[in-house]
mmCIF file of C-alpha atoms and ligand atoms in Angstrom:
data_model
loop_
_atom_site.group_PDB
_atom_site.id
_atom_site.type_symbol
_atom_site.label_atom_id
_atom_site.label_comp_id
_atom_site.label_asym_id
_atom_site.label_seq_id
_atom_site.Cartn_x
_atom_site.Cartn_y
_atom_site.Cartn_z
ATOM 1 C CA UNK A 1 157.166 23.006 156.390
ATOM 2 C CA UNK A 2 155.495 26.169 157.522
ATOM 3 C CA UNK A 3 151.740 26.573 157.324
ATOM 4 C CA UNK A 4 149.221 28.761 159.068
ATOM 5 C CA UNK A 5 145.491 28.651 159.522
ATOM 6 C CA UNK A 6 143.877 31.224 157.254
ATOM 7 C CA UNK A 7 142.442 34.020 159.355
ATOM 8 C CA UNK A 8 138.790 34.855 159.781
ATOM 9 C CA UNK A 9 139.389 38.560 159.905
ATOM 10 C CA UNK A 10 136.763 41.074 158.942
ATOM 11 C CA UNK A 11 137.379 42.371 155.426
ATOM 12 C CA UNK A 12 134.611 44.912 155.396
ATOM 13 C CA UNK A 13 133.055 46.755 158.271
ATOM 14 C CA UNK A 14 131.146 49.908 157.341
ATOM 15 C CA UNK A 15 132.279 52.916 159.343
ATOM 16 C CA UNK A 16 130.138 55.735 157.995
ATOM 17 C CA UNK A 17 126.336 55.867 158.202
ATOM 18 C CA UNK A 18 125.738 57.347 154.751
ATOM 19 C CA UNK A 19 124.922 55.267 151.698
ATOM 20 C CA UNK A 20 127.707 53.754 149.621
ATOM 21 C CA UNK A 21 127.114 54.576 145.958
ATOM 22 C CA UNK A 22 130.267 53.135 144.471
ATOM 23 C CA UNK A 23 132.909 50.563 145.442
ATOM 24 C CA UNK A 24 136.010 49.204 143.754
ATOM 25 C CA UNK A 25 137.049 45.591 144.385
ATOM 26 C CA UNK A 26 140.504 44.202 143.574
ATOM 27 C CA UNK A 27 141.014 40.446 143.065
ATOM 28 C CA UNK A 28 144.252 38.629 142.125
ATOM 29 C CA UNK A 29 144.697 36.007 139.410
ATOM 30 C CA UNK A 30 145.321 32.467 140.643
ATOM 31 C CA UNK A 31 147.128 29.437 139.340
ATOM 32 C CA UNK A 32 145.353 26.314 140.608
ATOM 33 C CA UNK A 33 146.699 22.779 141.042
ATOM 34 C CA UNK A 34 150.478 23.433 140.920
ATOM 35 C CA UNK A 35 150.880 20.009 139.310
ATOM 36 C CA UNK A 36 150.408 17.395 142.020
ATOM 37 C CA UNK A 37 147.931 19.535 144.008
ATOM 38 C CA UNK A 38 145.004 18.852 141.679
ATOM 39 C CA UNK A 39 141.729 20.427 142.923
ATOM 40 C CA UNK A 40 143.421 21.289 146.193
ATOM 41 C CA UNK A 41 146.220 23.886 145.796
ATOM 42 C CA UNK A 42 146.154 27.399 144.376
ATOM 43 C CA UNK A 43 148.592 30.282 144.220
ATOM 44 C CA UNK A 44 147.598 33.976 144.095
ATOM 45 C CA UNK A 45 149.551 36.112 141.621
ATOM 46 C CA UNK A 46 150.266 39.830 141.392
ATOM 47 C CA UNK A 47 148.073 40.207 138.345
ATOM 48 C CA UNK A 48 144.733 41.834 139.039
ATOM 49 C CA UNK A 49 141.117 42.355 138.063
ATOM 50 C CA UNK A 50 139.342 45.504 139.293
ATOM 51 C CA UNK A 51 135.563 45.701 139.479
ATOM 52 C CA UNK A 52 133.702 48.988 140.037
ATOM 53 C CA UNK A 53 130.125 48.711 141.307
ATOM 54 C CA UNK A 54 127.949 51.794 141.176
ATOM 55 C CA UNK A 55 124.243 52.251 141.946
ATOM 56 C CA UNK A 56 122.420 52.938 138.645
ATOM 57 C CA UNK A 57 118.946 53.277 137.122
ATOM 58 C CA UNK A 58 119.454 50.265 134.896
ATOM 59 C CA UNK A 59 122.034 47.517 134.433
ATOM 60 C CA UNK A 60 125.076 48.650 132.503
ATOM 61 C CA UNK A 61 128.208 46.521 132.103
ATOM 62 C CA UNK A 62 131.362 47.930 130.573
ATOM 63 C CA UNK A 63 135.065 47.137 130.229
ATOM 64 C CA UNK A 64 134.720 43.571 128.970
ATOM 65 C CA UNK A 65 133.997 41.655 125.787
ATOM 66 C CA UNK A 66 130.438 42.500 124.564
ATOM 67 C CA UNK A 67 129.601 38.815 124.901
ATOM 68 C CA UNK A 68 129.811 39.263 128.706
ATOM 69 C CA UNK A 69 127.804 42.529 128.782
ATOM 70 C CA UNK A 70 124.487 40.894 129.672
ATOM 71 C CA UNK A 71 122.596 39.823 132.793
ATOM 72 C CA UNK A 72 124.433 36.496 132.540
ATOM 73 C CA UNK A 73 127.737 38.206 133.349
ATOM 74 C CA UNK A 74 129.418 36.074 136.041
ATOM 75 C CA UNK A 75 130.267 39.060 138.251
ATOM 76 C CA UNK A 76 126.675 40.306 138.099
ATOM 77 C CA UNK A 77 125.385 36.765 138.718
ATOM 78 C CA UNK A 78 127.600 36.441 141.812
ATOM 79 C CA UNK A 79 126.475 39.913 142.939
ATOM 80 C CA UNK A 80 122.736 39.094 142.652
ATOM 81 C CA UNK A 81 123.207 35.607 144.184
ATOM 82 C CA UNK A 82 124.825 37.252 147.212
ATOM 83 C CA UNK A 83 122.114 39.925 147.475
ATOM 84 C CA UNK A 84 119.550 37.121 147.603
ATOM 85 C CA UNK A 85 121.520 35.395 150.382
ATOM 86 C CA UNK A 86 121.512 38.673 152.280
ATOM 87 C CA UNK A 87 117.745 38.987 151.838
ATOM 88 C CA UNK A 88 118.199 42.093 149.705
ATOM 89 C CA UNK A 89 116.344 42.957 146.508
ATOM 90 C CA UNK A 90 118.187 42.649 143.227
ATOM 91 C CA UNK A 91 119.358 46.081 142.082
ATOM 92 C CA UNK A 92 120.546 47.777 138.936
ATOM 93 C CA UNK A 93 124.199 48.711 138.865
ATOM 94 C CA UNK A 94 126.834 50.052 136.578
ATOM 95 C CA UNK A 95 129.568 47.428 136.641
ATOM 96 C CA UNK A 96 132.889 48.362 135.108
ATOM 97 C CA UNK A 97 135.565 45.691 134.662
ATOM 98 C CA UNK A 98 139.236 46.474 134.337
ATOM 99 C CA UNK A 99 140.981 43.101 134.227
ATOM 100 C CA UNK A 100 144.446 42.059 133.101
ATOM 101 C CA UNK A 101 143.466 38.394 133.522
ATOM 102 C CA UNK A 102 142.426 36.808 130.228
ATOM 103 C CA UNK A 103 139.329 34.579 130.368
ATOM 104 C CA UNK A 104 139.613 30.794 129.986
ATOM 105 C CA UNK A 105 143.417 30.670 130.170
ATOM 106 C CA UNK A 106 143.867 28.834 133.495
ATOM 107 C CA UNK A 107 144.613 31.968 135.495
ATOM 108 C CA UNK A 108 141.478 31.952 137.629
ATOM 109 C CA UNK A 109 139.515 34.596 135.709
ATOM 110 C CA UNK A 110 136.183 33.055 136.751
ATOM 111 C CA UNK A 111 137.218 33.049 140.419
ATOM 112 C CA UNK A 112 138.051 36.783 140.200
ATOM 113 C CA UNK A 113 134.553 37.402 138.806
ATOM 114 C CA UNK A 114 132.878 35.356 141.538
ATOM 115 C CA UNK A 115 134.892 36.789 144.434
ATOM 116 C CA UNK A 116 134.483 40.298 142.972
ATOM 117 C CA UNK A 117 130.705 39.914 142.654
ATOM 118 C CA UNK A 118 130.286 38.517 146.179
ATOM 119 C CA UNK A 119 132.437 41.239 147.766
ATOM 120 C CA UNK A 120 130.693 43.901 145.663
ATOM 121 C CA UNK A 121 127.299 42.880 147.088
ATOM 122 C CA UNK A 122 128.498 43.016 150.712
ATOM 123 C CA UNK A 123 130.224 46.350 150.161
ATOM 124 C CA UNK A 124 127.446 48.112 148.259
ATOM 125 C CA UNK A 125 124.882 47.057 150.876
ATOM 126 C CA UNK A 126 127.233 47.971 153.738
ATOM 127 C CA UNK A 127 127.014 44.477 155.200
ATOM 128 C CA UNK A 128 129.963 43.472 157.417
ATOM 129 C CA UNK A 129 131.636 40.306 156.208
ATOM 130 C CA UNK A 130 134.622 38.099 157.003
ATOM 131 C CA UNK A 131 136.721 35.956 154.686
ATOM 132 C CA UNK A 132 134.962 32.731 155.522
ATOM 133 C CA UNK A 133 131.523 34.059 154.548
ATOM 134 C CA UNK A 134 132.891 35.175 151.178
ATOM 135 C CA UNK A 135 134.668 31.829 150.735
ATOM 136 C CA UNK A 136 131.443 29.909 151.408
ATOM 137 C CA UNK A 137 129.312 31.873 148.952
ATOM 138 C CA UNK A 138 132.036 32.046 146.286
ATOM 139 C CA UNK A 139 132.599 28.273 146.548
ATOM 140 C CA UNK A 140 128.866 27.610 146.172
ATOM 141 C CA UNK A 141 128.923 29.588 142.925
ATOM 142 C CA UNK A 142 132.287 28.386 141.545
ATOM 143 C CA UNK A 143 131.730 24.772 142.641
ATOM 144 C CA UNK A 144 135.190 24.297 144.178
ATOM 145 C CA UNK A 145 137.429 26.414 146.436
ATOM 146 C CA UNK A 146 140.863 25.889 144.842
ATOM 147 C CA UNK A 147 140.869 29.215 142.935
ATOM 148 C CA UNK A 148 138.534 31.303 145.093
ATOM 149 C CA UNK A 149 140.450 30.535 148.327
ATOM 150 C CA UNK A 150 143.834 31.927 147.161
ATOM 151 C CA UNK A 151 142.064 34.774 145.320
ATOM 152 C CA UNK A 152 140.505 35.719 148.643
ATOM 153 C CA UNK A 153 143.374 35.105 151.080
ATOM 154 C CA UNK A 154 146.435 35.595 148.843
ATOM 155 C CA UNK A 155 149.507 33.318 148.864
ATOM 156 C CA UNK A 156 149.643 29.550 148.451
ATOM 157 C CA UNK A 157 146.435 28.014 149.795
ATOM 158 C CA UNK A 158 145.319 24.422 150.153
ATOM 159 C CA UNK A 159 141.581 23.908 150.377
ATOM 160 C CA UNK A 160 139.288 21.034 151.071
ATOM 161 C CA UNK A 161 135.493 20.742 151.182
ATOM 162 C CA UNK A 162 134.443 18.898 154.328
ATOM 163 C CA UNK A 163 130.870 17.797 154.937
ATOM 164 C CA UNK A 164 129.759 21.062 156.493
ATOM 165 C CA UNK A 165 132.810 23.257 156.243
ATOM 166 C CA UNK A 166 135.478 24.420 153.815
ATOM 167 C CA UNK A 167 138.963 24.017 155.244
ATOM 168 C CA UNK A 168 141.803 26.254 154.059
ATOM 169 C CA UNK A 169 145.462 26.308 154.976
ATOM 170 C CA UNK A 170 148.137 28.795 153.958
ATOM 171 C CA UNK A 171 151.622 27.510 153.082
ATOM 172 C CA UNK A 172 154.875 29.415 152.810
ATOM 173 C CA UNK A 173 156.793 29.935 149.603
ATOM 174 C CA UNK A 174 160.551 30.374 149.825
ATOM 175 C CA UNK A 175 161.695 33.737 148.502
ATOM 176 C CA UNK A 176 164.241 32.152 146.143
ATOM 177 C CA UNK A 177 161.465 30.985 143.806
ATOM 178 C CA UNK A 178 160.502 32.963 140.676
ATOM 179 C CA UNK A 179 157.300 32.336 138.737
ATOM 180 C CA UNK A 180 156.919 32.642 134.978
ATOM 181 C CA UNK A 181 153.579 32.510 133.163
ATOM 182 C CA UNK A 182 153.305 31.454 129.512
ATOM 183 C CA UNK A 183 149.842 32.416 128.305
ATOM 184 C CA UNK A 184 148.749 31.605 124.743
ATOM 185 C CA UNK A 185 146.341 33.267 122.322
ATOM 186 C CA UNK A 186 143.881 30.351 122.498
ATOM 187 C CA UNK A 187 141.369 29.429 125.218
ATOM 188 C CA UNK A 188 140.422 26.274 127.092
ATOM 189 C CA UNK A 189 137.207 26.177 129.092
ATOM 190 C CA UNK A 190 137.470 24.577 132.526
ATOM 191 C CA UNK A 191 134.349 22.543 131.753
ATOM 192 C CA UNK A 192 135.944 21.038 128.645
ATOM 193 C CA UNK A 193 139.233 20.392 130.457
ATOM 194 C CA UNK A 194 137.379 18.535 133.209
ATOM 195 C CA UNK A 195 135.545 16.412 130.673
ATOM 196 C CA UNK A 196 138.948 15.127 129.514
ATOM 197 C CA UNK A 197 139.679 13.526 132.882
ATOM 198 C CA UNK A 198 139.201 9.768 133.275
ATOM 199 C CA UNK A 199 136.564 8.422 135.651
ATOM 200 C CA UNK A 200 139.052 6.038 137.230
ATOM 201 C CA UNK A 201 142.795 6.185 137.760
ATOM 202 C CA UNK A 202 145.355 3.557 138.710
ATOM 203 C CA UNK A 203 145.918 3.038 142.452
ATOM 204 C CA UNK A 204 149.681 3.476 141.922
ATOM 205 C CA UNK A 205 149.098 6.880 140.308
ATOM 206 C CA UNK A 206 147.015 8.063 143.267
ATOM 207 C CA UNK A 207 149.716 6.922 145.698
ATOM 208 C CA UNK A 208 152.456 8.630 143.672
ATOM 209 C CA UNK A 209 150.494 11.899 143.530
ATOM 210 C CA UNK A 210 149.710 12.083 147.232
ATOM 211 C CA UNK A 211 153.324 11.280 148.158
ATOM 212 C CA UNK A 212 154.639 13.956 145.810
ATOM 213 C CA UNK A 213 152.182 16.557 147.105
ATOM 214 C CA UNK A 214 153.594 16.321 150.621
ATOM 215 C CA UNK A 215 157.122 16.861 149.292
ATOM 216 C CA UNK A 216 156.063 19.573 146.849
ATOM 217 C CA UNK A 217 154.684 21.664 149.745
ATOM 218 C CA UNK A 218 157.857 21.045 151.756
ATOM 219 C CA UNK A 219 160.126 22.025 148.864
ATOM 220 C CA UNK A 220 158.103 25.165 148.082
ATOM 221 C CA UNK A 221 158.515 26.271 151.695
ATOM 222 C CA UNK A 222 162.178 25.282 152.146
ATOM 223 C CA UNK A 223 163.563 26.429 148.794
ATOM 224 C CA UNK A 224 164.790 22.924 147.905
ATOM 225 C CA UNK A 225 164.478 23.294 144.120
ATOM 226 C CA UNK A 226 165.997 19.871 143.450
ATOM 227 C CA UNK A 227 163.242 18.237 145.494
ATOM 228 C CA UNK A 228 160.606 20.356 143.746
ATOM 229 C CA UNK A 229 161.943 19.132 140.419
ATOM 230 C CA UNK A 230 161.820 15.498 141.588
ATOM 231 C CA UNK A 231 158.120 15.702 142.530
ATOM 232 C CA UNK A 232 156.730 17.844 139.704
ATOM 233 C CA UNK A 233 155.177 15.123 137.549
ATOM 234 C CA UNK A 234 151.440 14.752 138.057
ATOM 235 C CA UNK A 235 149.506 11.646 137.029
ATOM 236 C CA UNK A 236 145.934 12.712 137.773
ATOM 237 C CA UNK A 237 145.190 15.474 135.264
ATOM 238 C CA UNK A 238 148.201 16.788 133.348
ATOM 239 C CA UNK A 239 148.657 13.772 131.015
ATOM 240 C CA UNK A 240 145.034 14.149 129.828
ATOM 241 C CA UNK A 241 145.129 17.915 129.450
ATOM 242 C CA UNK A 242 148.542 18.476 127.849
ATOM 243 C CA UNK A 243 147.156 17.169 124.587
ATOM 244 C CA UNK A 244 144.659 20.069 124.501
ATOM 245 C CA UNK A 245 147.468 22.630 124.759
ATOM 246 C CA UNK A 246 149.059 23.282 121.370
ATOM 247 C CA UNK A 247 152.853 23.621 121.625
ATOM 248 C CA UNK A 248 152.899 22.525 125.285
ATOM 249 C CA UNK A 249 155.998 20.374 124.734
ATOM 250 C CA UNK A 250 157.879 23.216 123.010
ATOM 251 C CA UNK A 251 157.161 25.722 125.779
ATOM 252 C CA UNK A 252 157.970 23.174 128.490
ATOM 253 C CA UNK A 253 161.273 22.322 126.775
ATOM 254 C CA UNK A 254 162.260 26.027 126.583
ATOM 255 C CA UNK A 255 161.490 26.486 130.286
ATOM 256 C CA UNK A 256 163.350 23.325 131.336
ATOM 257 C CA UNK A 257 166.424 24.184 129.222
ATOM 258 C CA UNK A 258 166.396 27.614 130.892
ATOM 259 C CA UNK A 259 166.637 25.914 134.296
ATOM 260 C CA UNK A 260 163.018 25.690 135.528
ATOM 261 C CA UNK A 261 162.629 23.340 138.526
ATOM 262 C CA UNK A 262 159.012 22.747 137.662
ATOM 263 C CA UNK A 263 156.792 23.228 134.594
ATOM 264 C CA UNK A 264 153.065 22.905 135.239
ATOM 265 C CA UNK A 265 149.692 23.435 133.601
ATOM 266 C CA UNK A 266 148.195 26.513 135.264
ATOM 267 C CA UNK A 267 144.674 25.701 136.485
ATOM 268 C CA UNK A 268 142.868 23.816 133.754
ATOM 269 C CA UNK A 269 145.155 25.344 131.123
ATOM 270 C CA UNK A 270 146.149 26.388 128.558
ATOM 271 C CA UNK A 271 148.580 28.712 130.407
ATOM 272 C CA UNK A 272 151.772 27.132 131.686
ATOM 273 C CA UNK A 273 153.444 28.046 134.976
ATOM 274 C CA UNK A 274 157.210 27.542 135.286
ATOM 275 C CA UNK A 275 158.975 27.786 138.647
ATOM 276 C CA UNK A 276 162.598 28.912 138.659
ATOM 277 C CA UNK A 277 165.099 29.732 141.348
ATOM 278 C CA UNK A 278 166.959 33.028 141.235
ATOM 279 C CA UNK A 279 167.668 34.234 137.668
ATOM 280 C CA UNK A 280 165.072 33.865 134.907
ATOM 281 C CA UNK A 281 166.368 34.404 131.339
ATOM 282 C CA UNK A 282 163.096 36.085 130.402
ATOM 283 C CA UNK A 283 164.315 37.754 127.178
ATOM 284 C CA UNK A 284 165.674 34.457 125.875
ATOM 285 C CA UNK A 285 162.369 32.721 126.722
ATOM 286 C CA UNK A 286 160.413 35.465 124.939
ATOM 287 C CA UNK A 287 162.562 35.089 121.852
ATOM 288 C CA UNK A 288 162.074 31.329 121.902
ATOM 289 C CA UNK A 289 158.284 31.444 122.254
ATOM 290 C CA UNK A 290 158.068 34.072 119.509
ATOM 291 C CA UNK A 291 159.278 31.367 117.082
ATOM 292 C CA UNK A 292 156.145 29.269 117.782
ATOM 293 C CA UNK A 293 152.981 29.320 115.703
ATOM 294 C CA UNK A 294 150.751 30.601 118.485
ATOM 295 C CA UNK A 295 151.312 33.886 120.210
ATOM 296 C CA UNK A 296 152.540 33.208 123.749
ATOM 297 C CA UNK A 297 152.808 35.984 126.343
ATOM 298 C CA UNK A 298 155.712 35.242 128.672
ATOM 299 C CA UNK A 299 156.212 37.190 131.907
ATOM 300 C CA UNK A 300 157.526 36.901 135.445
ATOM 301 C CA UNK A 301 154.973 37.428 138.193
ATOM 302 C CA UNK A 302 155.258 37.703 141.976
ATOM 303 C CA UNK A 303 153.081 35.898 144.467
ATOM 304 C CA UNK A 304 150.215 38.078 145.742
ATOM 305 C CA UNK A 305 150.151 37.906 149.524
ATOM 306 C CA UNK A 306 147.216 40.192 150.303
ATOM 307 C CA UNK A 307 144.314 38.586 148.449
ATOM 308 C CA UNK A 308 141.107 40.296 147.392
ATOM 309 C CA UNK A 309 139.957 43.512 148.953
ATOM 310 C CA UNK A 310 137.933 46.666 148.739
ATOM 311 C CA UNK A 311 140.058 49.528 147.400
HETATM 312 N N1 ATP B 1 136.660 39.983 132.178
HETATM 313 C C1 ATP B 1 135.593 39.177 132.272
HETATM 314 N N2 ATP B 1 134.355 39.683 132.156
HETATM 315 C C2 ATP B 1 133.279 38.888 132.271
HETATM 316 N N3 ATP B 1 133.329 37.556 132.483
HETATM 317 C C3 ATP B 1 134.526 36.996 132.592
HETATM 318 C C4 ATP B 1 135.718 37.772 132.496
HETATM 319 N N4 ATP B 1 136.771 36.958 132.672
HETATM 320 C C5 ATP B 1 136.251 35.713 132.860
HETATM 321 N N5 ATP B 1 134.921 35.730 132.811
HETATM 322 C C6 ATP B 1 134.007 34.570 133.008
HETATM 323 O O1 ATP B 1 134.785 33.435 133.379
HETATM 324 C C7 ATP B 1 134.651 32.396 132.369
HETATM 325 C C8 ATP B 1 135.973 31.671 132.175
HETATM 326 O O2 ATP B 1 136.081 30.757 133.209
HETATM 327 P P1 ATP B 1 136.902 29.390 133.101
HETATM 328 O O3 ATP B 1 136.687 28.677 134.399
HETATM 329 O O4 ATP B 1 136.551 28.677 131.848
HETATM 330 O O5 ATP B 1 138.405 29.859 132.958
HETATM 331 P P2 ATP B 1 139.434 30.451 133.998
HETATM 332 O O6 ATP B 1 138.731 30.754 135.304
HETATM 333 O O7 ATP B 1 140.091 31.582 133.327
HETATM 334 O O8 ATP B 1 140.455 29.266 134.158
HETATM 335 P P3 ATP B 1 140.843 28.315 135.418
HETATM 336 O O9 ATP B 1 139.589 28.080 136.213
HETATM 337 O O10 ATP B 1 141.369 27.083 134.792
HETATM 338 O O11 ATP B 1 141.883 29.062 136.174
HETATM 339 C C9 ATP B 1 134.183 33.149 131.123
HETATM 340 O O12 ATP B 1 133.471 32.308 130.256
HETATM 341 C C10 ATP B 1 133.280 34.222 131.715
HETATM 342 O O13 ATP B 1 132.030 33.714 132.081
HETATM 343 N N1 HSE B 2 141.185 22.459 139.878
HETATM 344 C C1 HSE B 2 140.477 23.005 138.757
HETATM 345 C C2 HSE B 2 140.999 24.410 138.529
HETATM 346 C C3 HSE B 2 140.377 25.117 137.367
HETATM 347 O O1 HSE B 2 139.225 25.807 137.744
HETATM 348 C C4 HSE B 2 140.755 22.139 137.540
HETATM 349 O O2 HSE B 2 141.933 21.825 137.317
HETATM 350 O O3 HSE B 2 139.822 21.765 136.828
#
């Protein structure tokens, strides 16, 4: 299995002396958990949110649902939280959001907002920063690193919160794998999905999950789709969350019949991530999901390898 330490390279180092009036930040969507990697694994996807930060006389937020156009906006909150950390005064900005990542669908929309806001603050104040600093602040805001780490580094990332440090590790994904997202017209909040989890789980379930996780990482790296299929079933979160996802069983059955090695809840749901090898009968899948009561978007998506950045 191939893994590398994530690098602490500088992502922003101001070159010019003049003021920066406007910056654009790009952040990928992420699919957390990948089944047996609950609260630990996340995969960055080539589906993006763009955030433009511009100095302004007063706060103006555009490009998102009016409900998010207030001071409570998560991107603005992450921006001001970071300014405070940097010892800088809060400032008015024009924030424009151009995101193809729907909120509360299990595709890491909140992590894009947090990473975008943190990076926006460093960039607009011309403060040099490396990945680890962004990871630390973004994790403080988001509460866990499993979405923010892949959003920041790109690729398949495992993360773990130690006592005084956040550990991240990048794992390879074999190029024979193809990823399909099924994203419905209804939302699930992460908070609600976490409230569904039991306080205690059976010892045998914990053992099964940790054993499968080791093999899941190996099969993702080696391209052994049969092994990936054998270790896909999670016993820590999916059984409790599937019931919140209308038509989960129908979508999963379509994906499995079409040859998916693995069908997983993306993040805390309700989107579903299916992993195929080689050909994906995408038109057939679209026709099948169009027969369901809810509207399901169904698309193939590549793994993002670059992570977040300043455009
Ligand atoms: N385009 C956006 N503009 C403003 N706020 C947004 C936007 N997209 C997401 N958010 C914020 O993120 C919240 C959704 O976060 P939540 O953790 O519930 O879902 P998610 O991040 O999409 O899913 P998951 O964490 O399971 O991948 C919204 O309530 C809102 O605060
Ligand atoms: N690991 C998190 C990801 C969603 O933010 C969960 O499943 O609740």
